[in-house]
């Protein structure tokens, strides 16, 4: 899809939003995102306050209702749902951290 600018030259929508991201930069961002997610997941595995928080969360009424929504009746199924919840939470936090970091880098580059 091409857009016509004021000067009559076609431009892509991505060009209007800023410079395109290279494949190498995309791969680097992906590796950083996966690394942050795994690092945060390791915190939930090895840091005692985070372990207690996840256990406390898993016993809440809202979390218990997820077991019935997904028809989970076994202990293994419950553990897998808790693991999926932890990974999704860690991914969301890692994504926020990455976006904040990219925004901070952009602001620093613009000042220079």
Short mmCIF file of C-alpha atoms in Angstrom, two decimals:
data_model
loop_
_atom_site.label_atom_id
_atom_site.label_comp_id
_atom_site.label_asym_id
_atom_site.label_seq_id
_atom_site.Cartn_x
_atom_site.Cartn_y
_atom_site.Cartn_z
CA UNK A 1 0.00 0.00 0.00
CA UNK A 2 1.48 3.31 -1.04
CA UNK A 3 0.62 6.72 0.31
CA UNK A 4 1.05 9.97 -1.58
CA UNK A 5 2.83 12.70 0.38
CA UNK A 6 2.46 16.43 -0.16
CA UNK A 7 5.22 16.39 -2.77
CA UNK A 8 3.51 13.62 -4.71
CA UNK A 9 6.14 10.96 -4.05
CA UNK A 10 5.01 7.57 -2.77
CA UNK A 11 6.12 6.45 0.66
CA UNK A 12 5.43 3.41 2.74
CA UNK A 13 3.64 3.64 6.10
CA UNK A 14 6.70 2.24 7.87
CA UNK A 15 8.90 4.99 6.44
CA UNK A 16 6.59 7.60 7.92
CA UNK A 17 6.98 6.10 11.40
CA UNK A 18 10.78 6.20 11.39
CA UNK A 19 13.76 4.28 10.14
CA UNK A 20 13.26 0.61 9.39
CA UNK A 21 14.71 -1.92 11.81
CA UNK A 22 17.35 -4.25 10.37
CA UNK A 23 17.15 -8.02 10.60
CA UNK A 24 20.18 -8.07 12.88
CA UNK A 25 18.56 -5.57 15.25
CA UNK A 26 15.34 -7.60 15.26
CA UNK A 27 17.27 -10.76 16.12
CA UNK A 28 19.16 -8.93 18.86
CA UNK A 29 15.91 -7.60 20.34
CA UNK A 30 14.44 -11.11 20.26
CA UNK A 31 17.48 -12.61 22.00
CA UNK A 32 17.36 -9.88 24.66
CA UNK A 33 13.63 -10.43 25.19
CA UNK A 34 14.06 -14.20 25.58
CA UNK A 35 17.04 -13.68 27.87
CA UNK A 36 15.13 -11.24 30.09
CA UNK A 37 12.18 -13.63 30.23
CA UNK A 38 14.40 -16.54 31.29
CA UNK A 39 16.23 -14.38 33.85
CA UNK A 40 12.93 -13.31 35.40
CA UNK A 41 11.70 -16.91 35.38
CA UNK A 42 14.89 -17.94 37.20
CA UNK A 43 14.05 -15.39 39.88
CA UNK A 44 10.73 -17.16 40.44
CA UNK A 45 12.60 -20.44 40.76
CA UNK A 46 15.45 -19.47 43.04
CA UNK A 47 14.48 -16.33 45.02
CA UNK A 48 12.46 -17.30 48.10
CA UNK A 49 10.15 -14.21 48.25
CA UNK A 50 9.20 -14.73 44.59
CA UNK A 51 8.54 -18.44 45.22
CA UNK A 52 6.25 -17.58 48.14
CA UNK A 53 4.48 -14.93 46.05
CA UNK A 54 3.78 -17.40 43.25
CA UNK A 55 2.52 -19.99 45.75
CA UNK A 56 0.28 -17.39 47.37
CA UNK A 57 -1.07 -16.34 43.97
CA UNK A 58 -1.77 -19.95 43.00
CA UNK A 59 -4.03 -20.35 46.03
CA UNK A 60 -6.23 -17.33 45.29
CA UNK A 61 -9.87 -17.78 44.31
CA UNK A 62 -9.27 -16.24 40.88
CA UNK A 63 -6.45 -18.66 40.11
CA UNK A 64 -8.48 -21.62 41.40
CA UNK A 65 -11.28 -20.67 39.02
CA UNK A 66 -8.83 -20.99 36.11
CA UNK A 67 -8.52 -24.69 36.92
CA UNK A 68 -12.24 -25.16 36.33
CA UNK A 69 -12.26 -22.92 33.24
CA UNK A 70 -9.53 -25.02 31.62
CA UNK A 71 -10.90 -28.31 33.06
CA UNK A 72 -7.69 -29.07 34.95
CA UNK A 73 -8.15 -31.81 37.51
CA UNK A 74 -4.67 -33.26 38.05
CA UNK A 75 -1.76 -31.94 40.09
CA UNK A 76 0.46 -32.07 37.00
CA UNK A 77 -2.04 -29.94 35.09
CA UNK A 78 -2.12 -27.41 37.94
CA UNK A 79 1.67 -27.21 37.99
CA UNK A 80 1.77 -26.72 34.22
CA UNK A 81 -0.81 -23.91 34.41
CA UNK A 82 1.20 -22.22 37.17
CA UNK A 83 4.35 -22.50 35.03
CA UNK A 84 2.56 -21.03 32.02
CA UNK A 85 1.31 -18.18 34.20
CA UNK A 86 4.81 -17.47 35.50
CA UNK A 87 6.30 -17.50 32.00
CA UNK A 88 3.58 -15.21 30.62
CA UNK A 89 4.06 -12.82 33.53
CA UNK A 90 7.84 -12.83 33.05
CA UNK A 91 7.44 -12.26 29.31
CA UNK A 92 5.13 -9.28 29.91
CA UNK A 93 7.54 -7.74 32.41
CA UNK A 94 10.50 -8.38 30.08
CA UNK A 95 8.62 -6.73 27.21
CA UNK A 96 7.89 -3.65 29.32
CA UNK A 97 11.55 -3.48 30.40
CA UNK A 98 12.73 -3.81 26.81
CA UNK A 99 10.36 -1.15 25.50
CA UNK A 100 11.41 1.20 28.32
CA UNK A 101 15.06 0.52 27.52
CA UNK A 102 14.55 1.20 23.82
CA UNK A 103 12.68 4.41 24.65
CA UNK A 104 15.51 5.51 26.96
CA UNK A 105 18.08 4.77 24.24
CA UNK A 106 16.07 6.78 21.75
CA UNK A 107 15.87 9.73 24.14
CA UNK A 108 19.62 9.58 24.79
CA UNK A 109 20.40 9.46 21.07
CA UNK A 110 18.10 12.40 20.37
CA UNK A 111 19.91 14.56 22.94
CA UNK A 112 23.28 13.95 21.32
#
